[in-house]
Structures are given as structure tokens and as C-alpha cells.
């Protein structure tokens, strides 16, 4: 494996939110309101890159409606004067049953957004997952968010040695866990991006330029910090030095031949916690458990990969029963409220992950926006636990749920 530890980390910190942004954040009371703030600040093509799903976006919508189909049946006359949201996640206590999912290209939402988000996660006591396609390097995030619980997400690229180099860098930089995302043997068909001429490779075109020009505040921040780079992929191909050429190389380079044997080899090589992301079938879940992984993430990539794939909340119960408590089961896709977290836990999840809510928060106001997003979800979680008669996480069980329709 080539030694990749010599990458320049570079100076600078994420910009802090201006007074007017801070005031807007303080007036945002839900994830939906943060979403609207992000939409107001971002060029259309970027907002839609974050927002969109694959093809008809059936799975994207179904992830949400799966939560709405479940009703809560609360218990009362329970002492809920003290509510404890802490839980054990991968053997370590987290402030609440939630982790930040890996999302690429965060730097397009806010300069050095990966660092801003990792710091907010650290201060809120929850893990942060840095993706392969991050806009800050593995080392920079470890340095600038020192003390955070950091997980590194790897895609399997055709150049396996390159992926293994990234994994080794995460090991050297002290990352607690490795996530292998398996639902990407090829890229999903995201038609909003095609329509908006947004791509990684990113380029200004006649069609998308007006959307960028309409957001001068965003453009000014990006000008000051320079267009984001996919920092961990510098050197991916010898000729690739800018985001455009690197990303096009990566897009063509997911390894569709990656299989169980490949995963077993990674299990042998990676000595710390290992999670597999993108599991929907109970038999795949069982296989992940048999390989000795520490966790799996029930995920359909937020509806961005296989459209009409099963909504994650519907896939969760059979996965939980297949693995029978042998490893942590996380779930993501559509979590927007404290009540959603409680529903996922009631169906057997150890914790949830959040993708777009984190992008909304950080795009709305950098670290302050990410902190606001985490505050909202924690506050709603506490309220939901209190209103449903559950004073601690262990008390959240299936008896709390009924199917609405
Ligand atoms: C803009 C965007 C980029 C993403 N990039 C990655 C990635 O690089 N690696 C990965 O494993 N998942 C990626 N995901 C999927 C998320 O990790 C997560 O599974 C999904 O966002 C959860 O759904 P939610 O957005 O409804 O919370 C991305 C999602 C979004 C929205």
C-alpha cells in the first residue's frame, strides 16, 4: 500500500456564521426550517444534489412515509422527570442514539463543512462519519475536530490499493471505525443532477450558471476558500488534480466485483470496529454478522441508488431478527424528527444515522447550523421520550408502536 500520509492539511478554519445567519438559525425550530434556510442560501444545483434521489424518487419518499405509517402508543403515570438519552454505540457511550452519516461534497454547502460538522458532532457527543468523497482530508478532520468520535467510510474502488491506502490513513489518524458502503456497485441515476448540469465532475455551464449567480453570499464564501476539492482522492489518478478530473475518475471506478471474499479480507486487515452500510436483506445481514463485523447500517443510500428499493424502516425488523443481537444495527433514511428516532429504536435499531439533516444544518450556517440541527433532534428526542413514558433508551420497545394504516 502506498503511504498517503504526506498530504498537505492546509491552513484555515471553516468560516463562522454571520450575525444574521445566527439569528435565522435561532428562529429555526425544526429540520424542515433548516432545510428551507439551506435552500435559500445554496445555488439550486447544489441544493438539489443534496436533496435528490434516484429516478422517480419513490424510495426517497417511501423512507419518510414508512415513519409516518407508525403511530406511537404512549404510557403515562411514569416518572419522566429525568430523561437519559445516552446509549452504547459500538461499545462506547454516545449522548444519544444517533450518528452523522457519510455525505460527500459537504464543502459545496459550506467551506470546510466536513470540519464544521465533525466539531458540532463532537460537541454534541455523537459520532461523525467522513466519506471517501469528503472535501476535507482524513488528517485535517482528525486534527481540526480533535476529540471527535470519527468513523471513515470507504467505497470500494477498482484500484483496491488506493482504497486500502485510504483505510490505512484512517487507521493512522486514529479513526475509531471503518464503514464499508456496499450499495454502490455503480452510481444511481439521479435525474435532478442531469437536468441541473450538476456533476461531480463539477463545472459551470450555461444552464447552471444563473443558479450560482443568484446566490452571491454563497459565491463569495466559495471564492474566499476556493472551489472544494475531493481531498482524499488527490493522487487517485496521476493526471487528476482538480475536482473535475478526480471525480470523473472516481465515478467510473466503483468496483462492481467487490464481494463477500473482499469484505472478509477487509475484516482481517482492519483491527478496529467495522460496519457495513447499505444492508436491506436479512440474509446479507446474517452474513455480515458471521464475518465478525461490529455493526451494520440498514440503508438505501437515502433513496439515491436503487429506486423502488424497500424503505429502510420496513427492512429493519427482519434484519434485526436475523442478526439476533450479535452486532449493532443502525438505520438511516428519512429521519427528521425525535419521534422518528424513537420509532427506529422501537423496531430494534441501536441508533439512527442522519444524512440530509446534517447537510441542511451545515449549509444553513456552518458549525452553528450543524449544532442547531443536533440540538433540535436531541430536544425532540427528550420530549418524545417524556411524552411517551420512556425515561431511558432501554425502555423504548415495540409495545410503543402501532401501524397507523
Ligand atoms: C448528498 C449526499 C451525499 C452522500 N454521499 C454518501 C457517501 O459518500 N457515502 C455513503 O456511504 N453514503 C452517502 N450518502 C448516503 C448517506 O450516508 C445516508 O445513507 C442517507 O443520506 C440517509 O438518508 P437521509 O438523507 O434521508 O438521512 C449521501 C447522501 C447524500 C444526501
Coordinates of C-alpha atoms and ligand atoms in Angstrom, one line a residue:
X1 CA 0.0 0.0 0.0
X2 CA 1.3 3.4 -0.9
X3 CA 1.9 5.7 2.0
X4 CA -0.6 8.5 1.6
X5 CA 0.2 10.3 4.9
X6 CA 2.1 13.1 3.4
X7 CA -0.9 15.0 2.1
X8 CA -0.9 18.7 2.9
X9 CA -3.5 19.5 5.5
X10 CA -3.6 23.2 4.7
X11 CA -4.3 26.2 6.8
X12 CA -7.6 27.8 7.6
X13 CA -10.8 27.1 9.6
X14 CA -14.4 27.0 8.4
X15 CA -16.0 30.4 8.4
X16 CA -18.3 31.2 11.3
X17 CA -21.9 32.2 10.7
X18 CA -22.6 35.9 10.4
X19 CA -24.9 37.6 12.9
X20 CA -27.9 37.5 10.5
X21 CA -27.3 33.7 9.9
X22 CA -27.1 33.2 13.6
X23 CA -30.4 35.0 14.1
X24 CA -32.1 32.8 11.4
X25 CA -30.7 29.7 13.0
X26 CA -32.2 30.7 16.3
X27 CA -35.6 31.0 14.6
X28 CA -35.4 27.5 13.0
X29 CA -37.4 25.1 15.2
X30 CA -37.3 22.0 13.0
X31 CA -35.2 20.2 10.5
X32 CA -37.6 21.4 7.8
X33 CA -36.9 25.0 8.7
X34 CA -33.2 24.4 8.5
X35 CA -33.9 22.8 5.1
X36 CA -35.6 26.0 3.9
X37 CA -32.6 28.1 5.2
X38 CA -30.2 25.9 3.2
X39 CA -32.4 26.1 0.2
X40 CA -32.3 29.9 0.4
X41 CA -28.5 30.0 0.7
X42 CA -27.5 27.4 -1.8
X43 CA -27.4 27.5 -5.6
X44 CA -30.2 25.4 -7.0
X45 CA -27.9 22.8 -8.5
X46 CA -26.2 22.1 -5.2
X47 CA -29.3 22.1 -3.1
X48 CA -30.9 19.6 -5.5
X49 CA -27.7 17.5 -5.5
X50 CA -28.2 17.1 -1.7
X51 CA -32.0 16.8 -1.9
X52 CA -32.5 14.5 -4.8
X53 CA -32.9 10.7 -5.1
X54 CA -32.7 8.2 -7.9
X55 CA -35.1 8.0 -10.9
X56 CA -38.7 8.5 -9.8
X57 CA -37.6 9.1 -6.2
X58 CA -40.1 6.5 -4.9
X59 CA -37.7 5.2 -2.3
X60 CA -36.7 8.7 -1.3
X61 CA -40.4 9.4 -0.5
X62 CA -41.1 6.0 0.9
X63 CA -38.4 6.4 3.5
X64 CA -40.4 9.2 5.0
X65 CA -43.9 7.6 4.7
X66 CA -42.6 4.5 6.4
X67 CA -42.1 6.6 9.6
X68 CA -45.5 8.3 9.1
X69 CA -47.2 4.9 8.9
X70 CA -46.2 4.1 12.5
X71 CA -48.2 5.6 15.4
X72 CA -46.9 5.9 19.0
X73 CA -49.0 4.4 21.8
X74 CA -47.7 6.3 24.9
X75 CA -47.8 5.2 28.5
X76 CA -48.4 7.7 31.3
X77 CA -48.1 8.0 35.1
X78 CA -44.4 7.1 34.7
X79 CA -41.7 9.2 36.4
X80 CA -40.1 11.0 33.5
X81 CA -38.6 13.9 35.5
X82 CA -35.2 12.7 34.4
X83 CA -34.8 11.5 30.8
X84 CA -31.5 9.8 29.8
X85 CA -30.8 9.7 26.1
X86 CA -27.3 8.2 26.4
X87 CA -26.7 4.8 24.8
X88 CA -23.9 2.4 24.0
X89 CA -22.9 2.5 20.3
X90 CA -20.1 0.3 19.2
X91 CA -19.1 -0.3 22.8
X92 CA -18.8 3.4 23.7
X93 CA -21.3 5.7 25.2
X94 CA -22.9 8.3 22.9
X95 CA -25.0 11.2 24.1
X96 CA -27.9 10.0 22.0
X97 CA -28.6 7.1 19.7
X98 CA -27.5 9.0 16.6
X99 CA -24.5 9.3 14.3
X100 CA -23.8 11.6 11.3
X101 CA -24.0 9.6 8.1
X102 CA -21.2 10.0 5.5
X103 CA -22.2 12.5 2.8
X104 CA -19.9 13.6 0.0
X105 CA -19.2 17.1 -1.2
X106 CA -20.2 18.9 2.0
X107 CA -17.7 21.6 1.2
X108 CA -20.1 22.8 -1.6
X109 CA -22.6 23.6 1.2
X110 CA -20.2 25.5 3.4
X111 CA -16.4 25.9 3.1
X112 CA -14.7 23.2 5.1
X113 CA -18.1 21.9 6.0
X114 CA -16.7 18.4 7.0
X115 CA -14.7 20.0 9.7
X116 CA -17.6 22.2 10.9
X117 CA -19.9 19.1 11.1
X118 CA -17.3 16.9 12.8
X119 CA -16.8 19.6 15.5
X120 CA -20.6 20.0 16.1
X121 CA -20.9 16.2 16.4
X122 CA -18.0 16.1 18.9
X123 CA -19.6 18.8 21.0
X124 CA -23.0 17.0 20.9
X125 CA -21.3 13.7 21.9
X126 CA -22.2 11.7 18.7
X127 CA -20.0 10.1 16.1
X128 CA -19.3 11.6 12.7
X129 CA -18.6 9.6 9.6
X130 CA -16.2 11.1 7.0
X131 CA -16.8 9.8 3.4
X132 CA -14.2 8.9 0.8
X133 CA -15.6 11.7 -1.3
X134 CA -15.1 14.3 1.5
X135 CA -14.0 17.8 0.8
X136 CA -11.6 17.8 3.8
X137 CA -8.8 15.2 4.2
X138 CA -8.9 12.4 6.7
X139 CA -6.0 14.0 8.5
X140 CA -7.4 17.5 8.6
X141 CA -10.7 16.4 10.1
X142 CA -8.8 14.3 12.8
X143 CA -6.7 17.4 13.6
X144 CA -9.3 20.1 13.5
X145 CA -12.0 18.1 15.2
X146 CA -9.7 16.5 17.8
X147 CA -11.6 14.6 20.4
X148 CA -14.5 13.7 18.0
X149 CA -15.6 10.1 17.5
X150 CA -14.6 9.7 13.9
X151 CA -15.6 6.9 11.5
X152 CA -14.2 6.6 8.0
X153 CA -16.5 5.5 5.1
X154 CA -14.8 3.7 2.2
X155 CA -16.1 2.9 -1.2
X156 CA -14.5 0.0 -2.9
X157 CA -12.7 1.4 -6.0
X158 CA -11.4 -0.6 -8.8
X159 CA -8.0 0.4 -7.7
X160 CA -8.1 -1.6 -4.5
X161 CA -4.7 -0.4 -3.4
X162 CA -5.9 3.2 -3.4
X163 CA -8.8 2.3 -1.2
X164 CA -6.5 0.3 1.1
X165 CA -4.3 3.4 1.3
X166 CA -7.2 5.5 2.5
X167 CA -8.1 2.8 5.0
X168 CA -4.6 2.8 6.3
X169 CA -4.6 6.6 6.6
X170 CA -7.8 6.4 8.7
X171 CA -6.1 3.9 10.9
X172 CA -3.0 6.1 11.4
X173 CA -5.2 9.2 12.0
X174 CA -7.0 7.3 14.9
X175 CA -10.4 6.8 13.4
X176 CA -12.5 4.6 15.6
X177 CA -14.4 2.7 13.0
X178 CA -14.5 1.9 9.3
X179 CA -17.7 1.8 7.3
X180 CA -17.7 -0.1 4.0
X181 CA -20.6 1.0 1.8
X182 CA -21.8 -1.9 -0.3
X183 CA -24.8 -0.4 -2.2
X184 CA -22.7 1.3 -4.8
X185 CA -21.5 -1.3 -7.4
X186 CA -22.4 1.6 -9.8
X187 CA -23.8 5.1 -9.4
X188 CA -27.6 5.6 -9.1
X189 CA -29.4 7.6 -11.8
X190 CA -30.1 11.0 -10.3
X191 CA -32.0 12.9 -12.9
X192 CA -32.1 16.2 -11.0
X193 CA -28.4 16.4 -11.3
X194 CA -28.5 15.6 -15.0
X195 CA -31.2 18.3 -15.5
X196 CA -29.2 20.9 -13.5
X197 CA -26.0 20.1 -15.2
X198 CA -24.6 19.4 -11.8
X199 CA -22.0 16.8 -11.6
X200 CA -19.0 15.7 -9.8
X201 CA -17.2 16.5 -12.1
X202 CA -18.4 20.0 -11.2
X203 CA -18.3 22.6 -13.9
X204 CA -20.0 25.8 -14.6
X205 CA -22.3 25.6 -17.7
X206 CA -24.7 27.9 -19.4
X207 CA -27.6 26.1 -17.8
X208 CA -26.4 26.1 -14.2
X209 CA -24.6 29.4 -14.1
X210 CA -27.7 31.6 -13.4
X211 CA -28.4 29.4 -10.3
X212 CA -24.9 30.2 -8.9
X213 CA -25.1 33.8 -9.8
X214 CA -28.3 34.1 -7.9
X215 CA -26.6 33.2 -4.6
X216 CA -23.9 35.9 -4.2
X217 CA -23.3 35.2 -0.5
X218 CA -22.6 31.5 -1.3
X219 CA -20.4 32.5 -4.2
X220 CA -18.4 35.0 -2.1
X221 CA -17.7 32.3 0.6
X222 CA -16.6 29.8 -2.0
X223 CA -14.4 32.4 -3.7
X224 CA -12.6 33.1 -0.5
X225 CA -11.9 29.4 0.2
X226 CA -11.6 28.2 -3.3
X227 CA -13.7 25.6 -5.0
X228 CA -13.8 22.4 -2.8
X229 CA -11.6 19.5 -3.7
X230 CA -12.3 15.8 -3.0
X231 CA -9.3 15.9 -0.8
X232 CA -8.9 12.2 -0.1
X233 CA -8.8 11.5 -3.8
X234 CA -5.9 13.7 -4.7
X235 CA -3.5 11.3 -6.3
X236 CA -6.2 8.9 -7.3
X237 CA -5.0 9.1 -10.9
X238 CA -1.7 10.7 -11.6
X239 CA -3.3 13.3 -14.0
X240 CA -6.2 14.1 -11.7
X241 CA -5.6 17.3 -9.7
X242 CA -8.8 19.2 -9.7
X243 CA -12.3 18.2 -8.5
X244 CA -13.4 17.8 -12.1
X245 CA -10.9 15.3 -13.2
X246 CA -10.7 13.4 -9.9
X247 CA -14.4 12.9 -9.6
X248 CA -14.8 11.7 -13.1
X249 CA -12.2 9.1 -12.4
X250 CA -13.9 8.1 -9.2
X251 CA -17.3 7.9 -10.8
X252 CA -16.1 5.3 -13.3
X253 CA -14.2 3.5 -10.7
X254 CA -16.6 1.8 -8.3
X255 CA -15.6 -1.8 -8.2
X256 CA -18.6 -3.9 -9.2
X257 CA -16.7 -7.1 -8.5
X258 CA -16.4 -6.4 -4.7
X259 CA -17.9 -9.4 -2.9
X260 CA -18.0 -11.3 0.4
X261 CA -14.4 -12.5 0.0
X262 CA -13.3 -8.9 -0.4
X263 CA -15.2 -7.9 2.7
X264 CA -13.7 -10.9 4.6
X265 CA -10.2 -9.6 3.7
X266 CA -11.0 -6.2 5.0
X267 CA -12.3 -7.7 8.2
X268 CA -8.9 -9.4 8.6
X269 CA -7.0 -6.2 7.9
X270 CA -8.9 -3.6 9.9
X271 CA -8.3 -4.1 13.6
X272 CA -10.9 -1.7 14.9
X273 CA -14.7 -1.5 14.7
X274 CA -16.1 -2.4 11.2
X275 CA -19.6 -1.5 9.9
X276 CA -21.2 -2.5 6.6
X277 CA -23.5 0.1 5.1
X278 CA -26.3 -0.5 2.7
X279 CA -27.8 -3.7 4.0
X280 CA -31.5 -4.4 3.3
X281 CA -31.9 -8.2 3.1
X282 CA -31.9 -10.3 6.3
X283 CA -29.6 -12.9 4.7
X284 CA -27.0 -10.3 3.9
X285 CA -27.3 -9.1 7.5
X286 CA -26.7 -12.6 8.8
X287 CA -23.6 -12.9 6.5
X288 CA -22.2 -9.6 7.9
X289 CA -22.7 -10.9 11.4
X290 CA -21.0 -14.2 10.6
X291 CA -18.0 -12.3 9.2
X292 CA -17.5 -10.8 12.7
X293 CA -18.4 -7.2 11.8
X294 CA -19.3 -4.9 14.7
X295 CA -22.3 -3.2 13.1
X296 CA -24.4 -2.8 10.0
X297 CA -26.4 0.1 8.6
X298 CA -29.8 -0.6 7.2
X299 CA -29.7 1.9 4.4
X300 CA -30.8 2.5 0.8
X301 CA -28.4 5.5 0.5
X302 CA -31.2 7.9 1.2
X303 CA -33.1 6.7 -1.9
X304 CA -30.1 7.8 -4.1
X305 CA -29.2 4.4 -5.5
X306 CA -31.8 1.7 -6.4
X307 CA -35.1 3.4 -6.8
X308 CA -38.1 1.4 -5.5
X309 CA -35.7 -0.4 -3.0
X310 CA -37.5 -1.1 0.2
X311 CA -37.9 1.8 2.7
X312 CA -35.3 1.3 5.5
X313 CA -37.8 1.3 8.3
X314 CA -39.7 -1.6 6.6
X315 CA -36.5 -3.5 6.1
X316 CA -35.3 -3.0 9.7
X317 CA -37.4 -5.6 11.7
X318 CA -36.3 -8.7 9.6
X319 CA -32.7 -7.6 9.7
X320 CA -32.8 -7.2 13.5
X321 CA -34.4 -10.6 14.0
X322 CA -31.8 -12.2 11.6
X323 CA -28.8 -10.9 13.5
X324 CA -30.3 -11.6 16.9
X325 CA -28.3 -9.0 18.9
X326 CA -24.9 -10.2 17.6
X327 CA -24.0 -6.7 16.4
X328 CA -25.2 -3.1 16.4
X329 CA -27.9 -2.3 13.8
X330 CA -28.1 1.3 12.7
X331 CA -30.7 2.6 10.2
X332 CA -30.8 5.7 8.1
X333 CA -33.1 7.3 5.5
X334 CA -35.8 9.8 6.3
X335 CA -35.0 10.5 10.0
X336 CA -36.2 14.1 10.5
X337 CA -37.8 14.2 14.0
X338 CA -37.1 12.9 17.5
X339 CA -40.2 10.7 17.1
X340 CA -38.5 9.1 14.1
X341 CA -35.5 8.2 16.3
X342 CA -37.9 6.6 18.9
X343 CA -39.7 4.6 16.2
X344 CA -36.5 3.2 14.7
X345 CA -35.4 2.2 18.2
X346 CA -38.7 0.6 19.0
X347 CA -38.3 -1.6 15.9
X348 CA -34.9 -2.8 17.2
X349 CA -32.3 -0.3 15.9
X350 CA -29.4 0.5 18.1
X351 CA -29.2 4.0 16.7
X352 CA -30.1 6.1 13.6
X353 CA -27.9 7.9 11.2
X354 CA -28.8 11.2 9.5
X355 CA -27.6 12.4 6.1
X356 CA -29.6 15.3 4.7
X357 CA -30.5 16.9 8.1
X358 CA -26.7 17.3 8.6
X359 CA -26.3 18.8 5.1
X360 CA -29.2 21.2 5.8
X361 CA -27.7 22.3 9.1
X362 CA -24.2 22.9 7.9
X363 CA -25.3 24.6 4.6
X364 CA -27.6 26.9 6.6
X365 CA -24.9 28.1 9.0
X366 CA -21.7 26.0 9.1
X367 CA -20.8 24.7 12.6
X368 CA -23.5 26.8 14.3
X369 CA -26.1 25.4 11.8
X370 CA -24.9 21.8 12.5
X371 CA -25.1 22.4 16.2
X372 CA -28.6 23.8 15.9
X373 CA -29.6 20.7 13.9
X374 CA -28.3 18.4 16.6
X375 CA -29.9 20.5 19.3
X376 CA -33.3 20.2 17.6
X377 CA -33.1 16.5 17.2
X378 CA -31.9 16.0 20.8
X379 CA -34.6 18.3 22.2
X380 CA -37.3 16.5 20.2
X381 CA -36.0 13.1 21.3
X382 CA -36.1 14.1 25.0
X383 CA -39.6 15.5 24.5
X384 CA -40.9 12.3 22.7
X385 CA -39.4 10.1 25.4
X386 CA -41.0 12.1 28.1
X387 CA -44.4 12.3 26.3
X388 CA -44.4 8.5 25.7
X389 CA -43.4 7.5 29.2
X390 CA -39.8 6.3 28.4
X391 CA -37.2 7.7 30.8
X392 CA -34.2 5.9 29.2
X393 CA -33.3 4.3 25.8
X394 CA -33.6 0.8 27.1
X395 CA -37.3 1.4 27.8
X396 CA -38.1 2.1 24.2
X397 CA -39.6 -1.1 22.8
X398 CA -42.0 -2.5 20.2
X399 CA -45.0 -2.0 22.6
X400 CA -44.7 1.7 21.9
X401 CA -45.8 1.2 18.2
X402 CA -48.9 0.6 16.2
X403 CA -49.3 0.6 12.5
X404 CA -51.3 3.7 11.6
X405 CA -52.8 2.4 8.3
Ligands
LIG1 C1 -25.6 14.5 -0.9 C2 -25.4 13.1 -0.3 C3 -24.2 12.5 -0.4 C4 -24.0 11.2 0.1 N1 -22.7 10.7 0.0 C5 -22.5 9.4 0.5 C6 -21.2 8.9 0.5 O1 -20.2 9.5 0.1 N2 -21.0 7.6 1.1 C7 -22.1 6.9 1.6 O2 -21.9 5.8 2.1 N3 -23.3 7.5 1.6 C8 -23.6 8.7 1.1 N4 -24.8 9.2 1.2 C9 -25.9 8.5 1.8 C10 -26.0 8.8 3.4 O3 -24.8 8.3 4.0 C11 -27.2 8.3 4.0 O4 -27.3 6.9 3.8 C12 -28.5 8.9 3.6 O5 -28.3 10.3 3.3 C13 -29.6 8.8 4.7 O6 -30.8 9.3 4.3 P1 -31.3 10.8 4.7 O7 -30.5 11.7 3.9 O8 -32.7 10.8 4.5 O9 -30.9 11.0 6.2 C14 -25.0 10.5 0.7 C15 -26.3 11.1 0.8 C16 -26.5 12.4 0.3 C17 -27.8 13.1 0.5

